CSV table of C-alpha atoms and ligand atoms in Angstrom, one decimal:
chain,number,residue,atom,x,y,z
A,1,MET,CA,0.0,0.0,0.0
A,2,ALA,CA,1.3,3.4,-0.9
A,3,ASP,CA,1.8,5.9,1.9
A,4,PRO,CA,2.1,9.4,0.4
A,5,THR,CA,2.8,10.9,3.8
A,6,ASN,CA,6.1,9.0,4.2
A,7,LEU,CA,8.2,10.3,1.4
A,8,ASP,CA,11.5,8.7,2.4
A,9,LEU,CA,9.8,5.2,2.5
A,10,GLU,CA,8.1,5.8,-0.8
A,11,LEU,CA,11.5,6.9,-2.4
A,12,GLU,CA,13.0,3.6,-1.2
A,13,ARG,CA,10.1,1.6,-2.6
A,14,ALA,CA,10.3,3.4,-5.9
A,15,ALA,CA,14.1,2.9,-6.1
A,16,ASP,CA,13.6,-0.9,-5.4
A,17,LEU,CA,11.1,-1.1,-8.2
A,18,LEU,CA,13.3,0.8,-10.6
A,19,ALA,CA,16.4,-1.2,-9.8
A,20,GLY,CA,14.5,-4.5,-10.4
A,21,CYS,CA,12.6,-3.7,-13.5
A,22,THR,CA,13.5,-4.5,-17.1
A,23,HIS,CA,11.2,-2.2,-19.1
A,24,ASN,CA,10.1,1.0,-17.3
A,25,VAL,CA,7.8,3.3,-19.3
A,26,VAL,CA,7.2,6.9,-18.2
A,27,LEU,CA,4.3,9.2,-19.0
A,28,THR,CA,5.0,12.9,-18.3
A,29,GLY,CA,2.8,16.0,-18.3
A,30,ALA,CA,3.0,19.7,-17.9
A,31,GLY,CA,4.1,19.4,-14.3
A,32,ILE,CA,7.6,18.2,-15.1
A,33,SER,CA,8.2,21.5,-17.0
A,34,LYS,CA,6.8,23.8,-14.4
A,35,GLU,CA,10.2,24.2,-12.8
A,36,SER,CA,11.4,25.4,-16.2
A,37,GLY,CA,9.0,28.3,-16.0
A,38,ILE,CA,6.3,26.9,-18.3
A,39,PRO,CA,2.8,27.2,-16.7
A,40,THR,CA,0.5,24.2,-16.6
A,41,PHE,CA,-2.9,24.5,-18.3
A,42,ARG,CA,-5.0,23.5,-15.4
A,43,GLY,CA,-4.6,24.4,-11.7
A,44,PRO,CA,-4.5,27.7,-9.9
A,45,ASP,CA,-1.8,29.4,-12.1
A,46,GLY,CA,-2.8,27.4,-15.2
A,47,LEU,CA,-3.0,29.2,-18.5
A,48,TRP,CA,-6.6,28.0,-19.2
A,49,THR,CA,-7.6,28.8,-15.7
A,50,LYS,CA,-6.7,32.4,-16.5
A,51,LEU,CA,-7.7,32.6,-20.2
A,52,GLY,CA,-10.4,30.0,-20.5
A,53,VAL,CA,-10.2,26.7,-22.5
A,54,PRO,CA,-9.4,27.4,-26.2
A,55,ALA,CA,-11.8,26.6,-29.0
A,56,MET,CA,-12.3,22.9,-29.5
A,57,ASP,CA,-12.5,23.0,-33.3
A,58,GLY,CA,-8.9,24.0,-34.1
A,59,TYR,CA,-8.2,21.0,-36.2
A,60,GLN,CA,-11.5,21.2,-38.1
A,61,LYS,CA,-10.8,24.8,-39.0
A,62,PHE,CA,-7.3,23.9,-40.2
A,63,MET,CA,-8.5,21.1,-42.4
A,64,GLU,CA,-11.3,23.2,-43.9
A,65,ASN,CA,-8.9,26.0,-44.8
A,66,PRO,CA,-5.2,25.4,-44.2
A,67,ARG,CA,-4.3,28.5,-46.1
A,68,GLY,CA,-6.5,30.7,-43.9
A,69,TRP,CA,-5.0,29.0,-40.8
A,70,TRP,CA,-1.5,29.9,-42.0
A,71,GLU,CA,-2.5,33.4,-42.8
A,72,ASP,CA,-4.0,33.8,-39.3
A,73,ARG,CA,-0.8,32.4,-37.8
A,74,LEU,CA,1.4,34.8,-39.7
A,75,ALA,CA,-0.9,37.7,-38.7
A,76,GLN,CA,-0.6,36.6,-35.1
A,77,ASP,CA,3.2,36.5,-35.4
A,78,ALA,CA,3.1,40.1,-36.6
A,79,ASN,CA,0.6,41.2,-34.0
A,80,PRO,CA,0.6,38.7,-31.1
A,81,ASP,CA,-2.0,38.4,-28.4
A,82,PRO,CA,-0.2,39.3,-25.1
A,83,ASP,CA,-1.2,36.3,-23.0
A,84,MET,CA,-0.5,33.8,-25.8
A,85,GLU,CA,2.7,35.6,-26.6
A,86,ASN,CA,3.7,35.3,-23.0
A,87,PHE,CA,3.2,31.5,-23.1
A,88,ARG,CA,5.2,31.3,-26.3
A,89,VAL,CA,8.1,33.4,-24.9
A,90,GLN,CA,8.1,31.1,-21.8
A,91,LEU,CA,8.2,28.1,-24.1
A,92,GLU,CA,11.0,29.4,-26.2
A,93,ALA,CA,13.1,30.6,-23.3
A,94,ALA,CA,12.6,27.5,-21.2
A,95,GLU,CA,15.5,25.2,-20.5
A,96,PRO,CA,15.4,21.6,-19.1
A,97,ASN,CA,15.4,21.4,-15.3
A,98,ASP,CA,16.8,18.9,-12.9
A,99,GLY,CA,13.8,16.7,-13.4
A,100,HIS,CA,14.3,16.4,-17.2
A,101,ARG,CA,18.0,15.8,-16.7
A,102,ALA,CA,17.5,13.2,-14.0
A,103,LEU,CA,15.0,11.3,-16.2
A,104,ALA,CA,17.6,11.2,-19.0
A,105,GLU,CA,20.1,10.0,-16.4
A,106,LEU,CA,17.8,7.2,-15.4
A,107,GLU,CA,17.6,6.2,-19.1
A,108,ARG,CA,21.4,6.1,-19.3
A,109,MET,CA,21.4,4.0,-16.1
A,110,GLY,CA,19.1,1.5,-17.8
A,111,VAL,CA,16.1,1.9,-15.6
A,112,VAL,CA,13.9,4.0,-18.0
A,113,SER,CA,13.2,2.4,-21.3
A,114,HIS,CA,10.9,4.9,-23.0
A,115,VAL,CA,9.3,8.3,-22.2
A,116,ILE,CA,5.9,9.2,-23.5
A,117,THR,CA,5.3,12.9,-23.1
A,118,GLN,CA,2.2,15.0,-23.4
A,119,ASN,CA,4.4,18.1,-23.4
A,120,VAL,CA,5.0,20.1,-26.6
A,121,ASP,CA,8.0,22.0,-25.3
A,122,ASP,CA,11.0,19.9,-26.5
A,123,LEU,CA,12.6,19.9,-23.0
A,124,HIS,CA,12.9,16.1,-22.7
A,125,ARG,CA,15.0,16.0,-25.9
A,126,GLN,CA,17.1,19.0,-24.8
A,127,GLY,CA,17.5,17.3,-21.4
A,128,GLY,CA,19.0,14.2,-23.0
A,129,THR,CA,16.2,11.7,-23.2
A,130,GLU,CA,16.6,9.6,-26.3
A,131,SER,CA,13.8,7.1,-26.5
A,132,LEU,CA,10.8,9.5,-26.7
A,133,THR,CA,7.3,9.7,-28.0
A,134,GLU,CA,5.8,13.2,-28.1
A,135,ILE,CA,2.2,12.2,-28.2
A,136,HIS,CA,0.9,15.8,-28.6
A,137,GLY,CA,3.6,16.7,-30.9
A,138,ASN,CA,6.2,19.5,-30.5
A,139,THR,CA,5.4,23.2,-31.1
A,140,SER,CA,8.9,23.9,-32.4
A,141,TRP,CA,8.5,21.2,-35.1
A,142,MET,CA,6.4,21.0,-38.3
A,143,ARG,CA,4.6,17.9,-39.7
A,144,CYS,CA,3.4,16.7,-43.1
A,145,MET,CA,-0.3,15.8,-42.9
A,146,ALA,CA,0.1,13.2,-45.6
A,147,CYS,CA,3.3,11.3,-45.0
A,148,HIS,CA,3.8,12.3,-41.3
A,149,ALA,CA,7.4,13.5,-42.0
A,150,ARG,CA,8.6,15.9,-39.2
A,151,TRP,CA,11.1,18.7,-39.2
A,152,PRO,CA,12.3,21.4,-36.8
A,153,GLU,CA,10.4,24.6,-37.6
A,154,ALA,CA,13.6,26.4,-38.7
A,155,GLU,CA,14.0,23.9,-41.6
A,156,ILE,CA,10.6,24.9,-43.2
A,157,ILE,CA,10.4,27.9,-45.5
A,158,VAL,CA,7.1,29.6,-45.1
A,159,ASP,CA,6.3,31.8,-48.2
A,160,PRO,CA,3.4,34.2,-47.3
A,161,GLU,CA,2.6,34.3,-51.1
A,162,ASP,CA,2.3,30.5,-51.4
A,163,LEU,CA,0.4,29.1,-48.4
A,164,PRO,CA,0.2,26.5,-46.9
A,165,PRO,CA,3.8,25.3,-47.0
A,166,ARG,CA,4.2,21.9,-48.7
A,167,CYS,CA,6.1,18.8,-47.8
A,168,SER,CA,9.4,18.5,-49.8
A,169,GLN,CA,8.9,14.7,-50.0
A,170,CYS,CA,5.2,14.2,-51.0
A,171,ASN,CA,3.8,17.8,-51.5
A,172,GLY,CA,1.3,17.2,-48.6
A,173,VAL,CA,0.1,20.1,-46.5
A,174,VAL,CA,2.5,21.1,-43.7
A,175,LYS,CA,1.1,22.0,-40.3
A,176,SER,CA,2.5,22.8,-36.9
A,177,ASP,CA,3.4,19.5,-35.2
A,178,GLY,CA,1.5,20.4,-32.0
A,179,VAL,CA,-1.6,18.3,-31.9
A,180,MET,CA,-4.7,20.6,-32.1
A,181,PHE,CA,-8.1,20.1,-30.4
A,182,GLY,CA,-10.0,17.6,-32.4
A,183,GLU,CA,-6.9,16.3,-34.2
A,184,PRO,CA,-6.3,12.6,-34.0
A,185,ILE,CA,-3.0,11.6,-32.3
A,186,PRO,CA,-0.5,10.8,-35.1
A,187,PRO,CA,-0.8,7.0,-35.6
A,188,TYR,CA,2.9,6.3,-35.1
A,189,ALA,CA,2.8,8.0,-31.7
A,190,LEU,CA,-0.4,6.2,-30.6
A,191,GLN,CA,0.9,2.8,-31.8
A,192,ARG,CA,4.3,3.2,-30.1
A,193,SER,CA,2.7,4.3,-26.8
A,194,GLN,CA,0.3,1.3,-26.8
A,195,LEU,CA,3.1,-1.1,-27.5
A,196,GLU,CA,5.1,0.3,-24.7
A,197,ALA,CA,2.2,0.0,-22.3
A,198,LEU,CA,1.8,-3.7,-23.3
A,199,GLN,CA,5.6,-4.4,-22.9
A,200,CYS,CA,6.5,-2.7,-19.7
A,201,ASP,CA,7.0,-4.2,-16.3
A,202,LEU,CA,7.0,-0.8,-14.5
A,203,PHE,CA,5.2,2.4,-15.3
A,204,MET,CA,5.8,5.9,-13.9
A,205,ILE,CA,3.6,9.0,-14.3
A,206,ILE,CA,5.2,12.4,-13.6
A,207,GLY,CA,3.5,15.8,-13.5
A,208,THR,CA,0.2,14.8,-15.2
A,209,THR,CA,-3.3,15.0,-13.8
A,210,ALA,CA,-4.0,12.0,-16.1
A,211,GLN,CA,-7.2,13.6,-17.3
A,212,VAL,CA,-6.3,13.8,-21.0
A,213,TYR,CA,-7.0,10.8,-23.2
A,214,PRO,CA,-5.7,8.7,-24.8
A,215,ALA,CA,-2.5,9.5,-22.9
A,216,ALA,CA,-4.1,8.7,-19.5
A,217,GLU,CA,-5.1,5.2,-20.9
A,218,PHE,CA,-1.5,3.9,-21.2
A,219,PRO,CA,-0.7,3.7,-17.5
A,220,GLN,CA,-4.1,2.0,-17.0
A,221,ILE,CA,-3.3,-0.6,-19.7
A,222,ALA,CA,-0.2,-1.4,-17.8
A,223,VAL,CA,-1.9,-1.5,-14.4
A,224,ARG,CA,-4.6,-3.9,-15.8
A,225,ARG,CA,-1.7,-6.2,-16.8
A,226,GLY,CA,-0.5,-6.2,-13.1
A,227,VAL,CA,2.3,-3.7,-13.6
A,228,PRO,CA,3.1,-1.5,-10.6
A,229,LEU,CA,2.5,2.3,-11.1
A,230,ILE,CA,4.7,5.0,-9.5
A,231,GLU,CA,3.2,8.5,-9.3
A,232,ILE,CA,5.3,11.6,-8.9
A,233,ASP,CA,3.3,14.7,-8.4
A,234,PRO,CA,2.8,17.3,-5.6
A,235,ASP,CA,-1.0,16.7,-5.7
A,236,PRO,CA,-3.3,13.7,-6.2
A,237,THR,CA,-4.1,12.8,-9.8
A,238,ALA,CA,-6.9,10.8,-11.4
A,239,LEU,CA,-4.7,7.7,-11.0
A,240,THR,CA,-3.6,8.1,-7.4
A,241,ALA,CA,-6.1,5.3,-6.3
A,242,ILE,CA,-4.3,2.7,-8.5
A,243,ALA,CA,-0.7,3.8,-7.8
A,244,ALA,CA,1.6,1.3,-6.0
A,245,VAL,CA,4.0,4.0,-4.9
A,246,ILE,CA,3.2,7.8,-4.5
A,247,LEU,CA,6.0,10.4,-4.3
A,248,ARG,CA,4.4,13.8,-3.3
A,249,GLY,CA,6.6,16.7,-4.4
A,250,PRO,CA,8.2,18.5,-7.3
A,251,ALA,CA,9.8,16.4,-10.0
A,252,GLY,CA,12.9,18.6,-10.1
A,253,GLU,CA,13.6,17.5,-6.5
A,254,LEU,CA,12.4,14.0,-6.4
A,255,LEU,CA,13.9,12.6,-9.7
A,256,PRO,CA,17.5,13.5,-8.7
A,257,ARG,CA,16.9,11.8,-5.3
A,258,LEU,CA,15.7,8.7,-7.2
A,259,VAL,CA,18.8,8.7,-9.4
A,260,GLU,CA,20.9,8.6,-6.2
A,261,ALA,CA,18.9,5.9,-4.6
A,262,VAL,CA,19.0,3.7,-7.7
A,263,ARG,CA,22.7,4.4,-8.1
A,264,GLU,CA,23.3,3.0,-4.6
A,265,ARG,CA,21.5,-0.1,-5.5
A,266,GLN,CA,23.4,-0.6,-8.7
A,267,ALA,CA,26.7,-0.1,-6.9
A,268,VAL,CA,26.1,-3.1,-4.6
B,301,NAD,P1,-2.0,19.4,-16.3
B,301,NAD,O1,-1.8,20.8,-16.4
B,301,NAD,O2,-3.4,18.8,-16.4
B,301,NAD,O3,-1.4,18.8,-14.9
B,301,NAD,C1,-0.2,19.2,-14.4
B,301,NAD,C2,0.2,18.3,-13.2
B,301,NAD,O4,1.5,18.6,-12.8
B,301,NAD,C3,-0.7,18.4,-12.0
B,301,NAD,O5,-1.1,17.1,-11.5
B,301,NAD,C4,0.2,19.1,-11.0
B,301,NAD,O6,-0.1,18.8,-9.7
B,301,NAD,C5,1.5,18.6,-11.4
B,301,NAD,N1,2.7,19.5,-11.0
B,301,NAD,C6,2.7,20.8,-10.7
B,301,NAD,N2,4.0,21.2,-10.4
B,301,NAD,C7,4.7,20.1,-10.5
B,301,NAD,C8,6.1,19.8,-10.3
B,301,NAD,N3,7.0,20.8,-10.0
B,301,NAD,N4,6.6,18.5,-10.5
B,301,NAD,C9,5.7,17.5,-10.9
B,301,NAD,N5,4.4,17.7,-11.1
B,301,NAD,C10,3.9,19.0,-10.9
B,301,NAD,O7,-1.0,18.7,-17.3
B,301,NAD,P2,-1.2,17.5,-18.3
B,301,NAD,O8,-1.7,16.3,-17.6
B,301,NAD,O9,0.1,17.4,-19.0
B,301,NAD,O10,-2.3,18.0,-19.3
B,301,NAD,C11,-2.2,19.2,-19.9
B,301,NAD,C12,-2.2,19.2,-21.5
B,301,NAD,O11,-1.7,20.4,-21.9
B,301,NAD,C13,-1.3,18.1,-22.0
B,301,NAD,O12,-2.0,17.4,-22.9
B,301,NAD,C14,-0.1,18.9,-22.7
B,301,NAD,O13,0.0,18.5,-24.0
B,301,NAD,C15,-0.5,20.3,-22.6
B,301,NAD,N6,0.5,21.3,-22.0
B,301,NAD,C16,1.8,21.2,-22.3
B,301,NAD,C17,2.8,22.0,-21.7
B,301,NAD,C18,4.2,21.8,-22.0
B,301,NAD,O14,4.6,21.4,-23.1
B,301,NAD,N7,5.1,22.1,-21.1
B,301,NAD,C19,2.4,23.0,-20.8
B,301,NAD,C20,1.0,23.1,-20.5
B,301,NAD,C21,0.1,22.2,-21.1
B,302,ZN,ZN1,4.9,14.5,-46.9
């Protein structure tokens, strides 16, 4: 039974599970990037709590009129909405924190096999994680809607006279890689995540309320297979009731402590 009030004990239990596992899959959410200065969407300081939830038909609008969507985007770039601009500046200025770096270290130590992130901020990659699925895409990347090729934004030439930009490989329409409301998760990301949930023998969730689907389904697939779940979050989540180990606190403090505890076990 997890005892979230006894952090030291829960850390020991988490380290035991990590040191003994062969395929640990991690699902991260906005919380792991909070210590990098990026606000979460929900919660007291959340962007949506302040601004309201954005329109749910973003993807439909894009598909109806990709050219119009690109024109709006270029117009916003020229004349940005202050609150959204603030979020974008925070995203662009953000750097990986101790949590991202510790997670990459756990991968190098052989106790994290794959990270599925809901974040669009590129910080896991910048922090050194290699085996990564960005299930909601990456706002600093672009994607072809036809062949699913992906490129860093800087590699795409956007000609305002010839919108939307087209894929150099198949001439498909190019869109921001960030998954919009109403947009299906790209099939390669969905399939990889499902496969990981079916293969793992340990699952960790870090900094996610586990309210957004299908992402929140992956830890549940694992738990239904009898796999233990470790939760790292300062507050309870939708999956707290099924977590075997609960670490209450910020990821930037707890993940480096886990690295140390696992290292001690590996040294024996
Ligand atoms: P969420 O905003 O619903 O939940 C954030 C969770 O993080 C909460 O459970 C909160 O208690 C926890 N948290 C807060 N501070 C923390 C810390 N220091 N360490 C660890 N956990 C902490 O986030 P979500 O579940 O990821 O869902 C939000 C959706 O919005 C996602 O789908 C994601 O794509 C998107 N989003 C992304 C970013 C980003 O890329 N950084 C930021 C905001 C939202
Ligand atoms: Zn293409």
